Amino acid sequence: MMDLSNTSPVPFLPSGLAAPRVLVVSFNRLVPADQGNARRIMQMVRLYKAQGFEVDLLYHNEEGFDPALSHALTSEFGRVNVVRSRAPKHIQPGHVCRIADWYDRGLEAAARDMHRLRGYSVVHVNYVWYAPLFDQFGPDVVKVLDTHDIFGERRAKYTAAGMKPQWFSTTYADEDSALRRADAALAIQKEEAAELAGRGHRNILYLPYVEPALRPFAPRGGDRPLTFGYLGSANDWNILSMTEFLSKVQARGVPFPHPIVVAGGVCRHVREGAGVIKLGFVQELHTFYDAIDIALNPMVGGTGLKIKTVEPLCYGRPVLTTLPGAQGLTHLWQLPMFEDNNALTDYLFENFARGGRDLLAHLTAQAATTRRALDAEYDGQVERLARWLASRV
């Protein structure tokens, strides 16, 4: 099992000298890390710490700030500076977002002040519209941009699915300009790294999202019914995907013989149905995964890495996903993957109509094999990133 806390630190500085420092810049409410982007950022925080860095935070407050968050952040980071967001975030006709309109110049004085006080070796920003902040740091500071996603012409993926574009989508030219400001840009999936390299960028490092394994891969015993589950936030892609999947299940005319547990914000947007159990928000992820046997991810599209496909593998659960849900993982995936929700629904009714306990054991073994492959790839990419940092700091 992969455990970031046991990663051997790279000796960046001779013994006895102060640890090098990283400034992380984020608009996300990082604690608790209950959304995928926040969890990716905290993955990077753990990685930097494991490599011997001290980590500070410049929090661009767009998701609220209160005493509980203040306490949590000061426990996690060496220094924390909070700047209220005043980014205009204009969206041009055709849902085109300019980085200049989403960047907040109010961050610049705070970043310079923190650098004067703390002397950063690395500044790490999240999302391409924060790249202009790199200009506040000299060539002696290593500049790392975590892309989280490809945002060039992202709106096209929404319109192709018949959805109204949401959030940030920019031009390739604007995104390319942001990437060129960084010494290294991190891609969260292999296909996105290849796409960015194909656009001429030579500073792309691939680092997938992986959390430590928290449960062994072992089929649950006992008399509880075989239970399937989906956990997702209330974003547009999750709502569309889960609505379509449940409609396909219910259109069969015969009830699926196993409970389907739905948890997270998406519950507010899916209808009740036979065998569908809505849990709502869950405080602890393990309570959801301990309640199910097989996770589902019926994604119909979207961008970036689908963390809800990787997450069940942290809790010892197999996951059945469509190809869009496995994007970025198909070269490692040992479990079944499905072209669309029709194929996923066919599989469920054909294989679980009369039980499925024997198949569950097989899927669990495939999930364990997938997890080992993902850990091996992640460890290799962490080593590559650590070598690159050691050569620059």
Coordinates of N, CA and C in Angstrom, one line a residue, residues 142-280:
V142 N 11.4 28.3 -7.9 CA 10.8 27.4 -8.8 C 9.3 27.5 -8.9
K143 N 8.8 27.6 -10.1 CA 7.3 27.9 -10.2 C 6.6 26.6 -10.8
V144 N 5.7 26.1 -10.0 CA 4.9 24.9 -10.3 C 3.4 25.3 -10.5
L145 N 2.9 24.9 -11.6 CA 1.4 25.1 -11.8 C 0.7 23.7 -11.9
D146 N -0.2 23.5 -11.0 CA -1.0 22.3 -11.0 C -2.3 22.6 -11.9
T147 N -2.4 22.0 -13.0 CA -3.4 22.4 -14.0 C -4.8 21.9 -13.5
H148 N -4.9 20.8 -12.8 CA -6.1 20.1 -12.4 C -7.0 19.6 -13.6
D149 N -6.8 20.3 -14.7 CA -7.7 20.0 -15.8 C -7.2 20.8 -17.0
I150 N -7.6 20.4 -18.2 CA -7.3 21.2 -19.4 C -8.5 22.1 -19.6
F151 N -8.3 23.4 -19.7 CA -9.4 24.4 -19.8 C -9.5 25.0 -21.1
G152 N -8.5 24.8 -22.0 CA -8.6 25.3 -23.4 C -9.8 24.7 -24.1
E153 N -10.7 25.5 -24.5 CA -12.0 25.1 -25.3 C -12.7 24.0 -24.5
R154 N -12.7 24.1 -23.2 CA -13.4 23.2 -22.3 C -14.9 23.2 -22.5
R155 N -15.4 24.4 -22.9 CA -16.9 24.5 -23.1 C -17.4 23.6 -24.2
A156 N -16.6 23.1 -25.1 CA -17.0 22.2 -26.2 C -17.5 20.9 -25.6
K157 N -16.9 20.5 -24.5 CA -17.3 19.2 -23.9 C -18.7 19.3 -23.3
Y158 N -19.1 20.5 -22.8 CA -20.4 20.6 -22.3 C -21.4 20.7 -23.5
T159 N -21.2 21.5 -24.5 CA -22.1 21.6 -25.6 C -22.3 20.2 -26.3
A160 N -21.2 19.5 -26.4 CA -21.3 18.1 -27.1 C -22.2 17.2 -26.3
A161 N -22.4 17.4 -25.0 CA -23.2 16.6 -24.2 C -24.6 17.2 -24.0
G162 N -24.9 18.3 -24.7 CA -26.1 19.0 -24.7 C -26.3 19.8 -23.4
M163 N -25.2 20.2 -22.8 CA -25.3 21.0 -21.5 C -24.8 22.4 -21.8
K164 N -25.3 23.3 -20.9 CA -24.8 24.7 -20.9 C -23.4 24.7 -20.3
P165 N -22.4 25.3 -21.0 CA -21.1 25.4 -20.4 C -21.1 26.1 -19.0
Q166 N -20.3 25.5 -18.1 CA -20.2 26.0 -16.7 C -18.7 26.3 -16.4
W167 N -18.6 27.2 -15.4 CA -17.3 27.6 -14.8 C -16.3 28.1 -15.8
F168 N -15.1 27.6 -15.8 CA -14.0 28.2 -16.6 C -13.7 27.5 -17.9
S169 N -13.7 28.2 -19.0 CA -13.2 27.7 -20.3 C -12.5 28.8 -21.0
T170 N -11.3 28.6 -21.4 CA -10.6 29.7 -22.1 C -10.1 29.2 -23.5
T171 N -9.4 30.1 -24.1 CA -8.8 29.7 -25.4 C -7.5 29.0 -25.3
Y172 N -7.2 28.2 -26.3 CA -5.9 27.5 -26.3 C -4.7 28.5 -26.1
A173 N -4.8 29.7 -26.8 CA -3.8 30.7 -26.7 C -3.6 31.2 -25.3
D174 N -4.7 31.5 -24.6 CA -4.6 32.0 -23.2 C -4.0 30.9 -22.3
E175 N -4.5 29.7 -22.5 CA -4.0 28.6 -21.6 C -2.5 28.3 -21.9
D176 N -2.1 28.3 -23.2 CA -0.7 28.1 -23.5 C 0.2 29.2 -22.9
S177 N -0.3 30.4 -22.9 CA 0.5 31.5 -22.3 C 0.7 31.3 -20.8
A178 N -0.4 30.8 -20.1 CA -0.3 30.5 -18.7 C 0.7 29.4 -18.4
L179 N 0.7 28.3 -19.2 CA 1.6 27.2 -19.0 C 3.0 27.6 -19.2
R180 N 3.3 28.5 -20.1 CA 4.7 28.9 -20.4 C 5.3 29.7 -19.2
R181 N 4.4 30.3 -18.4 CA 5.0 31.0 -17.2 C 5.6 30.1 -16.2
A182 N 5.2 28.8 -16.2 CA 5.6 27.9 -15.1 C 6.9 27.2 -15.5
D183 N 7.7 26.8 -14.5 CA 8.9 26.0 -14.8 C 8.4 24.5 -15.0
A184 N 7.3 24.1 -14.3 CA 6.7 22.8 -14.5 C 5.2 22.9 -14.3
A185 N 4.5 22.3 -15.2 CA 3.0 22.2 -15.1 C 2.6 20.8 -14.9
L186 N 1.8 20.5 -13.9 CA 1.4 19.2 -13.5 C 0.1 18.8 -14.2
A187 N 0.1 17.7 -14.9 CA -1.2 17.1 -15.5 C -1.6 16.0 -14.6
I188 N -2.9 15.9 -14.3 CA -3.5 14.9 -13.4 C -3.7 13.5 -14.1
Q189 N -3.7 13.5 -15.4 CA -3.8 12.2 -16.1 C -2.9 12.2 -17.3
K190 N -2.6 11.0 -17.7 CA -1.6 10.7 -18.7 C -2.0 11.3 -20.1
E191 N -3.3 11.2 -20.4 CA -3.8 11.7 -21.7 C -3.7 13.2 -21.8
E192 N -3.9 13.9 -20.7 CA -3.8 15.3 -20.7 C -2.4 15.8 -20.8
A193 N -1.5 15.0 -20.1 CA 0.0 15.3 -20.3 C 0.4 15.2 -21.7
A194 N -0.1 14.2 -22.4 CA 0.3 14.0 -23.8 C -0.3 15.1 -24.7
E195 N -1.6 15.5 -24.4 CA -2.2 16.5 -25.1 C -1.5 17.9 -25.0
L196 N -1.0 18.2 -23.8 CA -0.3 19.4 -23.6 C 1.1 19.4 -24.2
A197 N 1.7 18.2 -24.2 CA 3.0 18.1 -24.8 C 2.8 18.2 -26.4
G198 N 1.7 17.7 -26.9 CA 1.4 17.8 -28.3 C 1.2 19.2 -28.7
R199 N 0.8 20.1 -27.8 CA 0.7 21.5 -28.1 C 2.0 22.2 -28.0
G200 N 3.1 21.5 -27.8 CA 4.4 22.1 -27.8 C 5.0 22.4 -26.5
H201 N 4.3 22.1 -25.4 CA 4.9 22.4 -24.1 C 5.9 21.3 -23.6
R202 N 7.0 21.7 -23.1 CA 8.0 20.8 -22.8 C 8.3 20.8 -21.2
N203 N 7.4 21.4 -20.5 CA 7.5 21.5 -19.1 C 6.4 20.8 -18.3
I204 N 5.9 19.7 -18.9 CA 4.7 19.0 -18.4 C 5.2 17.8 -17.6
L205 N 4.7 17.7 -16.4 CA 5.0 16.5 -15.5 C 3.6 15.9 -15.2
Y206 N 3.6 14.6 -15.4 CA 2.3 13.8 -15.1 C 2.4 13.3 -13.7
L207 N 1.3 13.6 -12.9 CA 1.2 13.1 -11.5 C -0.2 12.8 -11.3
P208 N -0.6 11.5 -11.2 CA -2.0 11.1 -11.0 C -2.4 11.4 -9.6
Y209 N -3.7 11.3 -9.4 CA -4.3 11.5 -8.0 C -4.4 10.1 -7.4
V210 N -3.8 9.9 -6.2 CA -3.9 8.7 -5.4 C -3.9 9.1 -4.0
E211 N -4.8 8.4 -3.2 CA -4.9 8.6 -1.8 C -4.3 7.3 -1.2
P212 N -3.9 7.4 0.1 CA -3.4 6.2 0.7 C -4.5 5.1 0.8
A213 N -4.1 3.8 0.7 CA -5.1 2.7 0.9 C -5.5 2.6 2.3
L214 N -6.8 2.6 2.6 CA -7.3 2.6 4.0 C -8.0 1.3 4.4
R215 N -8.4 0.5 3.4 CA -9.1 -0.7 3.7 C -8.5 -1.8 2.8
P216 N -8.4 -3.0 3.3 CA -7.9 -4.2 2.5 C -9.0 -4.5 1.5
F217 N -8.6 -5.2 0.4 CA -9.5 -5.7 -0.6 C -10.0 -7.1 -0.2
A218 N -11.1 -7.1 0.4 CA -11.7 -8.4 0.9 C -13.2 -8.3 0.8
P219 N -13.9 -9.2 0.1 CA -15.3 -9.2 0.1 C -15.9 -9.3 1.5
R220 N -16.9 -8.5 1.7 CA -17.6 -8.5 3.0 C -18.4 -9.7 3.3
G221 N -18.4 -10.2 4.5 CA -19.2 -11.4 4.8 C -20.5 -10.9 5.4
G222 N -21.2 -11.9 6.0 CA -22.5 -11.5 6.7 C -23.7 -11.6 5.7
D223 N -24.8 -11.3 6.3 CA -26.1 -11.5 5.6 C -26.6 -10.3 4.9
R224 N -25.9 -9.2 4.9 CA -26.5 -7.9 4.3 C -26.6 -8.2 2.8
P225 N -27.6 -7.6 2.2 CA -27.8 -7.7 0.7 C -26.6 -7.1 0.0
L226 N -26.2 -7.7 -1.1 CA -25.2 -7.1 -2.0 C -25.6 -5.7 -2.4
T227 N -24.7 -4.8 -2.1 CA -25.1 -3.3 -2.2 C -24.2 -2.6 -3.1
F228 N -24.8 -1.8 -4.0 CA -24.0 -0.9 -4.9 C -24.1 0.5 -4.5
G229 N -23.2 1.4 -4.9 CA -23.3 2.7 -4.4 C -22.6 3.7 -5.3
Y230 N -23.0 5.0 -5.2 CA -22.5 6.1 -5.9 C -22.4 7.3 -5.0
L231 N -21.2 7.9 -4.9 CA -21.0 9.1 -4.1 C -20.5 10.2 -4.9
G232 N -21.2 11.3 -5.0 CA -20.8 12.4 -5.8 C -21.4 13.8 -5.4
S233 N -20.7 14.8 -5.7 CA -21.2 16.2 -5.4 C -22.3 16.6 -6.4
A234 N -22.8 17.8 -6.2 CA -23.9 18.2 -7.1 C -23.5 19.0 -8.3
N235 N -22.4 18.6 -8.9 CA -22.0 19.3 -10.1 C -22.8 18.8 -11.3
D236 N -22.8 19.5 -12.4 CA -23.6 19.2 -13.5 C -23.4 17.8 -14.1
W237 N -22.1 17.5 -14.3 CA -21.8 16.2 -14.9 C -22.3 15.0 -14.0
N238 N -22.1 15.1 -12.7 CA -22.6 14.1 -11.8 C -24.1 13.9 -11.9
I239 N -24.8 15.1 -11.9 CA -26.3 15.1 -11.9 C -26.8 14.4 -13.2
L240 N -26.2 14.8 -14.3 CA -26.6 14.3 -15.6 C -26.3 12.8 -15.7
S241 N -25.1 12.4 -15.2 CA -24.7 11.0 -15.3 C -25.6 10.1 -14.4
M242 N -25.8 10.5 -13.2 CA -26.6 9.6 -12.3 C -28.1 9.6 -12.7
T243 N -28.6 10.7 -13.2 CA -30.0 10.7 -13.7 C -30.1 9.8 -14.9
E244 N -29.2 9.8 -15.8 CA -29.3 8.9 -16.9 C -29.2 7.5 -16.5
F245 N -28.2 7.2 -15.6 CA -28.0 5.8 -15.2 C -29.3 5.3 -14.5
L246 N -29.8 6.0 -13.6 CA -31.0 5.5 -12.9 C -32.2 5.4 -13.8
S247 N -32.3 6.2 -14.8 CA -33.4 6.1 -15.8 C -33.2 4.8 -16.6
K248 N -32.0 4.5 -16.9 CA -31.7 3.2 -17.7 C -32.1 2.0 -16.8
V249 N -31.7 2.1 -15.5 CA -32.1 1.0 -14.6 C -33.6 0.8 -14.5
Q250 N -34.3 1.9 -14.3 CA -35.7 1.9 -14.1 C -36.5 1.6 -15.3
A251 N -35.9 1.8 -16.5 CA -36.6 1.6 -17.8 C -36.6 0.1 -18.1
R252 N -35.9 -0.8 -17.3 CA -35.9 -2.2 -17.6 C -37.3 -2.8 -17.3
G253 N -38.1 -2.2 -16.5 CA -39.4 -2.7 -16.2 C -39.5 -3.7 -15.1
V254 N -38.3 -4.2 -14.7 CA -38.2 -5.1 -13.6 C -37.2 -4.5 -12.6
P255 N -37.5 -4.6 -11.3 CA -36.6 -3.9 -10.4 C -35.2 -4.6 -10.3
F256 N -34.2 -3.8 -10.2 CA -32.8 -4.3 -9.9 C -32.8 -4.9 -8.5
P257 N -32.4 -6.2 -8.4 CA -32.6 -6.9 -7.1 C -31.6 -6.5 -6.0
H258 N -30.8 -5.5 -6.2 CA -29.9 -5.1 -5.1 C -30.1 -3.6 -4.8
P259 N -29.9 -3.2 -3.6 CA -29.9 -1.7 -3.3 C -28.9 -0.9 -4.0
I260 N -29.2 0.3 -4.4 CA -28.2 1.3 -4.9 C -28.3 2.5 -4.0
V261 N -27.2 2.6 -3.3 CA -27.0 3.7 -2.3 C -26.4 4.9 -3.0
V262 N -27.1 6.1 -2.9 CA -26.6 7.3 -3.5 C -26.3 8.3 -2.3
A263 N -25.1 8.9 -2.4 CA -24.7 9.8 -1.3 C -24.0 11.0 -1.9
G264 N -23.9 12.1 -1.1 CA -23.4 13.3 -1.5 C -24.4 14.3 -2.0
G265 N -23.9 15.5 -2.5 CA -24.8 16.5 -2.9 C -25.7 16.1 -4.1
V266 N -25.3 15.1 -4.9 CA -26.1 14.7 -6.0 C -27.5 14.2 -5.6
C267 N -27.6 13.8 -4.3 CA -28.9 13.2 -3.8 C -30.0 14.2 -4.0
R268 N -29.7 15.5 -3.9 CA -30.8 16.5 -4.1 C -31.3 16.6 -5.5
H269 N -30.7 15.9 -6.4 CA -31.1 16.1 -7.8 C -31.5 14.8 -8.5
V270 N -31.5 13.7 -7.7 CA -32.0 12.4 -8.3 C -33.3 12.0 -7.6
R271 N -34.2 11.4 -8.4 CA -35.5 11.0 -7.9 C -35.4 9.7 -7.1
E272 N -36.3 9.6 -6.2 CA -36.5 8.3 -5.5 C -36.9 7.2 -6.5
G273 N -36.6 6.0 -6.2 CA -37.0 4.9 -7.1 C -36.9 3.6 -6.3
A274 N -37.4 2.6 -6.9 CA -37.4 1.3 -6.3 C -35.9 0.8 -6.1
G275 N -35.5 0.5 -4.9 CA -34.2 0.1 -4.6 C -33.1 1.2 -4.5
V276 N -33.5 2.4 -4.6 CA -32.6 3.6 -4.5 C -32.7 4.1 -3.1
I277 N -31.6 4.2 -2.4 CA -31.5 4.7 -1.1 C -30.6 6.0 -1.1
K278 N -31.2 7.1 -0.7 CA -30.4 8.4 -0.7 C -30.0 8.7 0.7
L279 N -28.6 8.7 0.8 CA -28.1 9.0 2.2 C -27.8 10.5 2.4
G280 N -27.7 11.3 1.3 CA -27.4 12.7 1.5 C -25.9 12.8 1.8

